[in-house]
Tab-separated table of C-alpha atoms in Angstrom:
chain	number	residue	atom	x	y	z
A	281	MET	CA	-23.907	19.379	-54.331
A	282	SER	CA	-27.572	19.070	-53.643
A	283	ILE	CA	-28.931	17.856	-50.360
A	284	ASN	CA	-30.359	14.398	-50.848
A	285	ALA	CA	-31.152	11.140	-49.097
A	286	THR	CA	-27.463	10.694	-48.263
A	287	LEU	CA	-28.226	13.047	-45.393
A	288	ILE	CA	-30.554	10.497	-43.830
A	289	GLY	CA	-28.077	7.694	-44.304
A	290	GLN	CA	-25.343	9.753	-42.733
A	291	MET	CA	-27.572	10.633	-39.791
A	292	ILE	CA	-28.309	6.971	-39.172
A	293	THR	CA	-24.619	6.104	-39.357
A	294	PHE	CA	-23.825	8.936	-37.005
A	295	ALA	CA	-26.480	7.859	-34.525
A	296	LEU	CA	-25.150	4.300	-34.586
A	297	LEU	CA	-21.593	5.457	-34.060
A	298	VAL	CA	-22.557	7.662	-31.132
A	299	TRP	CA	-24.676	4.922	-29.600
A	300	PHE	CA	-21.892	2.375	-29.893
A	301	THR	CA	-19.311	4.762	-28.477
A	302	MET	CA	-21.580	5.654	-25.608
A	303	LYS	CA	-22.390	2.063	-24.812
A	304	TYR	CA	-19.211	0.092	-25.401
A	305	ILE	CA	-16.262	2.410	-25.810
A	306	TRP	CA	-16.405	5.365	-23.483
A	307	PRO	CA	-17.307	3.647	-20.186
A	308	PRO	CA	-14.568	0.956	-20.025
A	309	LEU	CA	-11.808	3.269	-21.213
A	310	PHE	CA	-12.889	6.092	-18.965
A	311	ASP	CA	-13.269	3.780	-15.994
A	312	SER	CA	-9.829	2.322	-16.506
A	313	LEU	CA	-8.447	5.860	-16.649
A	314	GLU	CA	-10.177	6.837	-13.439
A	315	GLU	CA	-9.130	3.621	-11.761
A	316	ARG	CA	-5.522	4.158	-12.749
A	317	LYS	CA	-5.678	7.713	-11.456
A	318	LYS	CA	-6.941	6.401	-8.156
A	319	LYS	CA	-4.302	3.688	-8.057
A	320	ILE	CA	-1.536	6.180	-8.675
A	321	ALA	CA	-2.912	8.538	-6.059
A	322	ASP	CA	-3.166	5.678	-3.579
A	323	GLY	CA	0.333	4.539	-4.410
A	324	LEU	CA	1.734	8.010	-3.912
A	325	ALA	CA	-0.108	8.380	-0.637
A	326	ALA	CA	1.153	4.980	0.501
A	327	ALA	CA	4.700	5.897	-0.480
A	328	GLU	CA	4.460	9.124	1.468
A	329	LYS	CA	3.033	7.300	4.439
A	330	GLY	CA	5.805	4.713	4.202
A	331	GLN	CA	8.380	7.479	4.160
A	332	GLU	CA	6.839	9.013	7.233
A	333	GLU	CA	6.726	5.669	8.929
A	334	ILE	CA	10.391	5.102	8.171
A	335	LEU	CA	11.219	8.448	9.727
A	336	LEU	CA	9.123	7.615	12.738
A	337	ALA	CA	10.670	4.178	13.049
A	338	GLU	CA	14.146	5.676	12.778
A	339	LYS	CA	13.320	8.119	15.532
A	340	LYS	CA	11.895	5.346	17.635
A	341	ALA	CA	14.899	3.125	16.998
A	342	LYS	CA	17.221	5.937	18.022
A	343	GLY	CA	15.240	6.364	21.205
A	344	VAL	CA	15.357	2.658	21.906
A	345	ILE	CA	19.093	2.519	21.284
A	346	LYS	CA	19.630	5.465	23.574
A	347	THR	CA	17.591	3.909	26.358
A	348	ALA	CA	19.341	0.609	25.862
A	349	LYS	CA	22.720	2.301	26.113
A	350	GLU	CA	21.676	4.085	29.249
A	351	GLN	CA	20.296	0.930	30.729
A	352	SER	CA	23.352	-1.098	29.877
A	353	SER	CA	25.699	1.469	31.388
A	354	GLU	CA	23.502	1.508	34.463
A	355	ILE	CA	23.642	-2.255	34.624
A	356	VAL	CA	27.421	-2.227	34.264
A	357	ASN	CA	27.664	0.345	37.027
A	358	LEU	CA	25.417	-1.663	39.255
A	359	ALA	CA	27.399	-4.805	38.565
A	360	GLN	CA	30.611	-3.002	39.337
A	361	LYS	CA	29.170	-1.763	42.555
A	362	ARG	CA	27.807	-5.135	43.430
A	363	ALA	CA	31.150	-6.747	42.731
A	364	ASN	CA	32.858	-4.218	44.949
A	365	ASP	CA	30.295	-4.854	47.644
A	366	LEU	CA	30.802	-8.577	47.302
A	367	ILE	CA	34.526	-8.218	47.607
A	368	GLU	CA	34.120	-6.042	50.671
A	369	GLU	CA	31.600	-8.437	52.133
A	370	SER	CA	33.729	-11.458	51.532
A	371	LYS	CA	36.682	-9.655	53.021
A	372	ASP	CA	34.613	-8.958	56.118
A	373	THR	CA	33.336	-12.498	56.285
A	374	ALA	CA	36.828	-13.867	55.921
A	375	LYS	CA	38.044	-11.601	58.664
A	376	GLN	CA	35.198	-12.599	60.945
A	377	GLU	CA	35.687	-16.243	60.143
A	378	GLY	CA	39.328	-15.962	60.886
A	379	GLU	CA	38.639	-14.308	64.188
A	380	ARG	CA	36.072	-16.888	65.034
A	381	LEU	CA	38.459	-19.678	64.187
A	382	LEU	CA	41.095	-18.023	66.253
A	383	VAL	CA	38.753	-17.755	69.187
A	384	ALA	CA	37.687	-21.369	68.817
A	385	ALA	CA	41.259	-22.516	68.612
A	386	LYS	CA	42.126	-20.517	71.683
A	387	ALA	CA	39.156	-21.991	73.512
A	388	GLN	CA	40.171	-25.477	72.510
A	389	ILE	CA	43.706	-24.893	73.636
A	390	GLU	CA	42.376	-23.634	76.959
A	391	GLN	CA	40.195	-26.653	77.257
A	392	GLU	CA	43.017	-28.989	76.441
A	393	ILE	CA	45.158	-27.280	79.036
A	394	GLN	CA	42.394	-27.747	81.561
A	395	GLN	CA	42.049	-31.394	80.612
A	396	ALA	CA	45.788	-31.894	80.877
A	397	LYS	CA	45.787	-30.173	84.258
A	398	GLU	CA	42.933	-32.387	85.390
A	399	GLY	CA	44.687	-35.521	84.200
A	400	LEU	CA	47.888	-34.454	85.870
A	401	ARG	CA	46.064	-33.705	89.092
A	402	GLN	CA	44.419	-37.091	89.038
A	403	GLU	CA	47.707	-38.786	88.407
A	404	VAL	CA	49.433	-36.784	91.126
A	405	ALA	CA	46.626	-37.632	93.543
A	406	ASP	CA	46.943	-41.328	92.676
A	407	LEU	CA	50.686	-41.120	93.050
A	408	ALA	CA	50.336	-39.300	96.360
A	409	LEU	CA	47.852	-41.822	97.543
A	410	ASN	CA	50.060	-44.708	96.568
A	411	ALA	CA	52.988	-43.027	98.183
A	412	ALA	CA	51.011	-42.348	101.344
A	413	ALA	CA	49.732	-45.946	101.428
A	414	GLN	CA	53.167	-47.279	101.076
A	415	ILE	CA	54.398	-44.924	103.743
A	416	LEU	CA	51.612	-45.779	106.142
A	417	GLY	CA	51.946	-49.420	105.313
A	418	ALA	CA	48.363	-49.894	105.412
A	419	GLU	CA	45.786	-49.875	102.864
A	420	ILE	CA	43.694	-46.944	102.582
A	421	ASP	CA	40.175	-47.521	101.898
A	422	LYS	CA	39.479	-45.359	98.866
A	423	ALA	CA	35.859	-45.018	99.618
A	424	LYS	CA	36.411	-44.303	103.291
A	425	HIS	CA	38.892	-41.600	102.774
A	426	GLN	CA	37.393	-40.028	99.776
A	427	ASP	CA	37.015	-36.628	101.350
A	428	ILE	CA	40.674	-36.607	102.325
A	429	ILE	CA	41.751	-37.570	98.865
A	430	SER	CA	39.705	-34.914	97.227
A	431	LYS	CA	40.982	-32.332	99.701
A	432	VAL	CA	44.542	-33.269	98.821
A	433	SER	CA	43.860	-33.256	95.158
A	434	LYS	CA	42.362	-29.817	95.529
A	435	GLN	CA	45.409	-28.584	97.236
A	436	LEU	CA	47.412	-29.966	94.346
A	437	GLY	CA	45.288	-28.154	91.890
B	186	MET	CA	-26.149	21.468	-60.276
B	187	ALA	CA	-23.345	22.119	-62.666
B	188	THR	CA	-21.627	18.947	-61.637
B	189	GLU	CA	-24.224	16.987	-63.528
B	190	ALA	CA	-22.937	18.347	-66.812
B	191	HIS	CA	-19.619	16.620	-66.681
B	192	ALA	CA	-19.050	15.872	-70.304
B	193	THR	CA	-16.588	18.697	-70.709
B	194	GLU	CA	-13.010	17.737	-71.238
B	195	GLY	CA	-9.876	19.564	-70.114
B	196	VAL	CA	-9.297	21.453	-66.924
B	197	THR	CA	-12.937	22.094	-66.092
B	198	GLY	CA	-13.811	18.514	-66.872
B	199	TYR	CA	-11.055	17.273	-64.580
B	200	ILE	CA	-12.198	19.431	-61.710
B	201	ILE	CA	-15.846	18.606	-62.173
B	202	HIS	CA	-15.024	14.950	-62.438
B	203	HIS	CA	-13.237	15.086	-59.123
B	204	LEU	CA	-16.073	16.841	-57.410
B	205	THR	CA	-18.839	14.620	-58.692
B	206	PRO	CA	-19.955	11.971	-56.242
B	207	LEU	CA	-20.714	8.427	-57.143
B	208	HIS	CA	-24.454	8.361	-56.874
B	209	VAL	CA	-27.565	6.348	-57.532
B	210	GLY	CA	-31.163	7.475	-57.636
B	211	GLU	CA	-32.931	10.586	-58.754
B	212	GLY	CA	-33.931	13.876	-57.192
B	213	PHE	CA	-33.992	13.867	-53.406
B	214	TRP	CA	-33.710	10.117	-53.287
B	215	THR	CA	-30.216	10.196	-54.584
B	216	LEU	CA	-27.617	8.375	-52.531
B	217	ASN	CA	-24.008	9.480	-52.639
B	218	LEU	CA	-22.490	6.034	-52.409
B	219	ASP	CA	-18.919	7.253	-51.961
B	220	THR	CA	-19.821	9.467	-49.015
B	221	LEU	CA	-21.834	6.727	-47.373
B	222	PHE	CA	-19.174	4.123	-48.060
B	223	PHE	CA	-16.150	6.074	-46.882
B	224	SER	CA	-17.789	7.537	-43.820
B	225	ALA	CA	-19.087	4.117	-42.810
B	226	VAL	CA	-15.675	2.530	-43.338
B	227	LEU	CA	-13.967	5.287	-41.394
B	228	GLY	CA	-16.592	5.054	-38.653
B	229	GLY	CA	-16.033	1.316	-38.524
B	230	LEU	CA	-12.296	1.883	-38.290
B	231	PHE	CA	-12.839	4.289	-35.427
B	232	LEU	CA	-15.102	1.862	-33.582
B	233	TRP	CA	-12.781	-1.066	-34.226
B	234	PHE	CA	-9.759	0.776	-32.902
B	235	PHE	CA	-11.474	2.024	-29.776
B	236	LYS	CA	-13.243	-1.271	-29.169
B	237	THR	CA	-9.893	-3.037	-29.280
B	238	ALA	CA	-8.577	-0.569	-26.750
B	239	ALA	CA	-11.695	-0.842	-24.592
B	240	ASP	CA	-11.610	-4.631	-24.564
B	241	LYS	CA	-8.030	-4.663	-23.402
B	242	ALA	CA	-8.459	-1.721	-21.053
B	243	THR	CA	-6.717	-2.221	-17.741
B	244	SER	CA	-6.005	0.145	-14.924
B	245	GLY	CA	-2.464	-1.219	-14.911
B	246	VAL	CA	0.204	-0.355	-17.415
B	247	PRO	CA	-1.570	0.450	-20.689
B	248	GLY	CA	-0.494	-0.903	-24.037
B	249	LEU	CA	0.203	1.210	-27.082
B	250	VAL	CA	-3.359	1.078	-28.411
B	251	GLN	CA	-4.899	1.787	-25.042
B	252	ASN	CA	-2.464	4.608	-24.448
B	253	PHE	CA	-3.451	6.340	-27.639
B	254	ALA	CA	-7.158	5.801	-27.028
B	255	GLU	CA	-6.812	7.104	-23.504
B	256	MET	CA	-4.953	10.149	-24.724
B	257	LEU	CA	-7.893	11.012	-26.965
B	258	ILE	CA	-10.411	10.192	-24.251
B	259	GLU	CA	-8.637	12.408	-21.771
B	260	PHE	CA	-8.343	15.198	-24.317
B	261	VAL	CA	-12.055	15.068	-25.113
B	262	ASP	CA	-12.959	14.719	-21.451
B	263	ASN	CA	-10.974	17.843	-20.605
B	264	GLN	CA	-12.769	19.777	-23.331
B	265	VAL	CA	-16.122	18.597	-22.040
B	266	LYS	CA	-15.248	19.437	-18.435
B	267	ASP	CA	-14.046	22.883	-19.447
B	268	SER	CA	-17.309	24.016	-20.961
B	269	PHE	CA	-19.985	21.643	-19.733
B	270	HIS	CA	-20.859	21.722	-16.064
B	271	GLY	CA	-23.405	19.030	-15.570
B	272	GLU	CA	-24.004	15.351	-15.643
B	273	SER	CA	-24.422	13.756	-19.006
B	274	LYS	CA	-23.600	10.296	-20.213
B	275	LEU	CA	-24.004	11.359	-23.810
B	276	ILE	CA	-21.959	14.464	-24.361
B	277	ALA	CA	-18.451	13.102	-23.869
B	278	PRO	CA	-18.899	10.013	-26.087
B	279	LEU	CA	-20.685	12.224	-28.628
B	280	ALA	CA	-17.778	14.645	-28.632
B	281	LEU	CA	-15.273	11.817	-29.003
B	282	THR	CA	-17.210	10.352	-31.917
B	283	ILE	CA	-17.489	13.716	-33.633
B	284	PHE	CA	-13.826	14.536	-33.199
B	285	CYS	CA	-12.546	11.207	-34.435
B	286	TRP	CA	-15.028	10.784	-37.236
B	287	VAL	CA	-14.619	14.292	-38.609
B	288	PHE	CA	-10.872	14.000	-38.300
B	289	MET	CA	-10.899	10.784	-40.301
B	290	TRP	CA	-13.210	12.269	-42.930
B	291	ASN	CA	-10.872	15.183	-43.265
B	292	PHE	CA	-7.836	12.960	-43.264
B	293	MET	CA	-9.017	11.441	-46.544
B	294	ASP	CA	-8.117	14.807	-48.006
B	295	LEU	CA	-4.440	14.050	-47.491
B	296	PHE	CA	-4.487	11.108	-49.886
B	297	PRO	CA	-3.247	12.195	-53.290
B	298	VAL	CA	-6.301	13.453	-55.177
B	299	ASP	CA	-5.957	11.030	-58.046
B	300	ILE	CA	-4.995	7.808	-56.381
B	301	LEU	CA	-8.305	6.539	-55.024
B	302	PRO	CA	-10.347	7.642	-58.072
B	303	LEU	CA	-7.709	5.884	-60.216
B	304	ILE	CA	-8.113	2.655	-58.261
B	305	GLY	CA	-11.868	3.165	-58.504
B	306	SER	CA	-11.770	3.596	-62.249
B	307	MET	CA	-9.765	0.398	-62.529
B	308	MET	CA	-12.623	-1.340	-60.764
B	309	GLY	CA	-15.100	0.288	-63.109
B	310	ILE	CA	-16.214	3.085	-60.821
B	311	GLU	CA	-16.482	6.259	-62.822
B	312	TYR	CA	-16.778	8.856	-60.105
B	313	LEU	CA	-15.287	8.830	-56.689
B	314	ARG	CA	-15.171	11.652	-54.200
B	315	VAL	CA	-13.249	10.291	-51.259
B	316	VAL	CA	-13.552	13.054	-48.670
B	317	PRO	CA	-16.939	12.779	-46.940
B	318	SER	CA	-16.635	16.271	-45.472
B	319	THR	CA	-16.660	17.749	-48.966
B	320	ASP	CA	-20.223	16.475	-49.184
B	321	LEU	CA	-22.777	18.829	-47.675
B	322	ASN	CA	-24.945	15.832	-46.850
B	323	ALA	CA	-22.350	14.467	-44.489
B	324	THR	CA	-21.667	17.707	-42.650
B	325	PHE	CA	-25.334	18.621	-42.470
B	326	ALA	CA	-26.260	15.163	-41.274
B	327	MET	CA	-23.949	15.635	-38.348
B	328	SER	CA	-24.912	19.206	-37.566
B	329	ILE	CA	-28.621	18.474	-37.847
B	330	SER	CA	-28.189	15.557	-35.457
B	331	VAL	CA	-26.461	17.909	-33.059
B	332	PHE	CA	-29.251	20.430	-33.587
B	333	CYS	CA	-31.850	17.801	-32.720
B	334	LEU	CA	-29.922	17.062	-29.528
B	335	ILE	CA	-29.816	20.777	-28.697
B	336	ILE	CA	-33.590	21.043	-29.051
B	337	PHE	CA	-34.113	17.777	-27.193
B	338	TYR	CA	-31.989	18.827	-24.232
B	339	SER	CA	-33.387	22.359	-24.177
B	340	ILE	CA	-36.869	20.950	-23.802
B	341	LYS	CA	-35.793	18.183	-21.444
B	342	ILE	CA	-33.905	20.426	-19.047
B	343	LYS	CA	-36.019	23.576	-19.185
B	344	GLY	CA	-39.361	21.953	-19.918
B	345	PRO	CA	-41.434	22.854	-22.991
B	346	TRP	CA	-42.749	26.013	-21.382
B	347	GLY	CA	-39.318	27.059	-20.141
B	348	PHE	CA	-37.852	26.630	-23.590
B	349	ALA	CA	-40.767	28.523	-25.170
B	350	LYS	CA	-40.349	31.315	-22.648
B	351	GLU	CA	-36.676	31.557	-23.495
B	352	LEU	CA	-37.556	31.799	-27.173
B	353	MET	CA	-40.216	34.451	-26.641
B	354	PHE	CA	-39.078	36.653	-23.786
B	355	GLN	CA	-35.353	36.890	-24.306
B	356	PRO	CA	-33.315	38.952	-24.781
B	357	PHE	CA	-35.630	41.998	-24.816
B	358	GLY	CA	-38.520	41.104	-22.524
B	359	PRO	CA	-42.167	40.313	-23.281
B	360	TRP	CA	-42.988	43.589	-25.073
B	361	LEU	CA	-40.832	42.705	-28.038
B	362	LEU	CA	-42.064	39.125	-28.304
B	363	PRO	CA	-42.114	38.712	-32.123
B	364	PHE	CA	-38.712	40.288	-32.411
B	365	ASN	CA	-37.353	38.044	-29.678
B	366	LEU	CA	-38.786	34.989	-31.347
B	367	LEU	CA	-37.273	35.909	-34.705
B	368	LEU	CA	-33.904	36.621	-33.156
B	369	LYS	CA	-33.875	33.402	-31.186
B	370	LEU	CA	-34.958	31.292	-34.133
B	371	VAL	CA	-32.227	32.765	-36.281
B	372	GLU	CA	-29.746	32.156	-33.486
B	373	GLU	CA	-30.786	28.536	-33.094
B	374	ILE	CA	-30.930	27.762	-36.778
B	375	ALA	CA	-27.614	29.465	-37.371
B	376	LYS	CA	-25.980	26.843	-35.153
B	377	PRO	CA	-26.379	23.772	-37.393
B	378	ILE	CA	-25.906	25.783	-40.555
B	379	SER	CA	-22.694	27.372	-39.408
B	380	LEU	CA	-21.401	24.050	-38.071
B	381	ALA	CA	-22.037	22.264	-41.335
B	382	LEU	CA	-20.941	25.022	-43.692
B	383	ARG	CA	-17.745	25.788	-41.804
B	384	LEU	CA	-16.535	22.230	-42.063
B	385	PHE	CA	-17.772	21.763	-45.594
B	386	GLY	CA	-16.357	25.047	-46.847
B	387	ASN	CA	-12.969	24.499	-45.366
B	388	LEU	CA	-12.539	21.003	-46.665
B	389	TYR	CA	-14.130	21.682	-50.034
B	390	ALA	CA	-11.784	24.595	-50.581
B	391	GLY	CA	-8.836	22.541	-49.425
B	392	GLU	CA	-9.710	19.700	-51.760
B	393	LEU	CA	-10.224	22.143	-54.610
B	394	ILE	CA	-6.761	23.564	-54.080
B	395	PHE	CA	-5.275	20.072	-54.115
B	396	ILE	CA	-7.074	19.445	-57.399
B	397	LEU	CA	-5.806	22.721	-58.826
B	398	ILE	CA	-2.259	21.886	-57.760
B	399	ALA	CA	-2.657	18.499	-59.416
B	400	LEU	CA	-3.345	20.307	-62.692
B	401	LEU	CA	0.028	22.012	-62.678
B	402	PRO	CA	3.124	20.503	-64.322
B	403	TRP	CA	4.539	17.676	-62.276
B	404	TYR	CA	7.759	19.498	-61.322
B	405	ILE	CA	5.835	22.311	-59.654
B	406	GLN	CA	3.311	20.125	-57.888
B	407	PRO	CA	5.464	19.017	-54.912
B	408	VAL	CA	6.567	22.572	-54.192
B	409	LEU	CA	2.940	23.567	-53.700
B	410	SER	CA	1.223	20.425	-52.551
B	411	PHE	CA	3.791	19.646	-49.863
B	412	PRO	CA	3.343	22.900	-47.878
B	413	TRP	CA	-0.388	22.813	-48.512
B	414	ALA	CA	-0.597	19.265	-47.176
B	415	ILE	CA	1.343	20.206	-44.069
B	416	PHE	CA	-0.887	23.205	-43.583
B	417	HIS	CA	-3.828	20.925	-44.136
B	418	ILE	CA	-2.777	18.629	-41.295
B	419	LEU	CA	-3.424	21.612	-39.078
B	420	ILE	CA	-6.680	22.480	-40.844
B	421	ILE	CA	-8.235	19.024	-40.634
B	422	THR	CA	-7.414	18.683	-36.942
B	423	LEU	CA	-8.613	22.186	-36.248
B	424	GLN	CA	-11.899	21.653	-38.069
B	425	ALA	CA	-12.557	18.420	-36.198
B	426	PHE	CA	-11.702	20.181	-32.961
B	427	ILE	CA	-13.952	23.176	-33.731
B	428	PHE	CA	-16.878	20.939	-34.592
B	429	MET	CA	-16.431	19.031	-31.352
B	430	VAL	CA	-15.966	22.064	-29.114
B	431	LEU	CA	-18.912	23.920	-30.624
B	432	THR	CA	-21.099	20.859	-30.166
B	433	ILE	CA	-20.122	20.749	-26.503
B	434	VAL	CA	-20.703	24.474	-26.101
B	435	TYR	CA	-24.101	24.374	-27.796
B	436	LEU	CA	-25.204	21.417	-25.708
B	437	SER	CA	-24.033	23.008	-22.486
B	438	MET	CA	-25.951	26.146	-23.470
B	439	ALA	CA	-28.995	23.959	-23.934
B	440	HIS	CA	-28.473	22.693	-20.388
B	441	GLU	CA	-28.257	26.112	-18.796
B	442	HIS	CA	-31.071	28.137	-17.348
B	443	HIS	CA	-31.116	31.801	-18.080
């Protein structure tokens, strides 16, 4: 049980072991541990952030849907209103058009009456002239007696 | 020592035979080949295992080997962080080496006491003491190395004068300088001695009890050796742990200013 040179040998072995551990074993294993810790922490943080983002997005989506609903109902209302307006407008236009047509027709009728009257007058004047010529037995110079003719025709009118 | 006179037969002869190391040389220049061999093999095993883990180390999903290595690394790192508050690249790897190496030394104690010497005798080796921690040389080699580190760091951190001041003027002030010096020297020297003797004593006693149990009739042996072995699983881990923790504590004391 005496202390002997084994002590020195053991010390050398020990020193070598510690040196090797310090140089080649501890750093890579410890680094990988630390790195994994960081990765996990990052992952957890990212997951939490993702969760928050989902909540936010859901909120946002709800808001968007709500606005869209509001907008669409507004649009429908507007369209309804516009359609009503259009119907009213077209009714008005139709009425006006009808009236206008009526007026035009009336005017045309009037005009045609006038034309007919004019034609008749002319014919009557010619007839009267012919009759007068025959009665007088002489020819009447149309150009000479123009004023008479027109006077007569006026009386006929 | 008495172990040199091993000619006796019977119970004493058996015990002495088991406690005699395989050695060459004379006087101080004796080498305990079994201690050197087994501790080197176990150290190599330790390095091989951890090197395998370190080579394959990834920050992704760890394999079985890496997992186990990382468990030990984390365990040692926690111990170091608990008692050592400073920056040191040495202390944690040192603690890991001490814990694993001492544990493996001690683990040799759990092999049946006769099996390795029997294999040895078949190969023509007369004496074989397989547990390195039952050799004072092994435990003292480690504790003296730790002691050297304590002195080295004391001087490095506090400076030669700071360390000398601590030796001379504490704990009782400059008027009791010789007394302080004596007290401090005893305190410092007690560290390696207690480290080495605690481990040695525990394992030597444990091994001795295994040898004594092995002397009993075969039908009694399991009844005693089984509980003792289970108890010993605790002892060997505890001794490795104590050696490691005390090393950390001593080195962190060396780092602190008073």
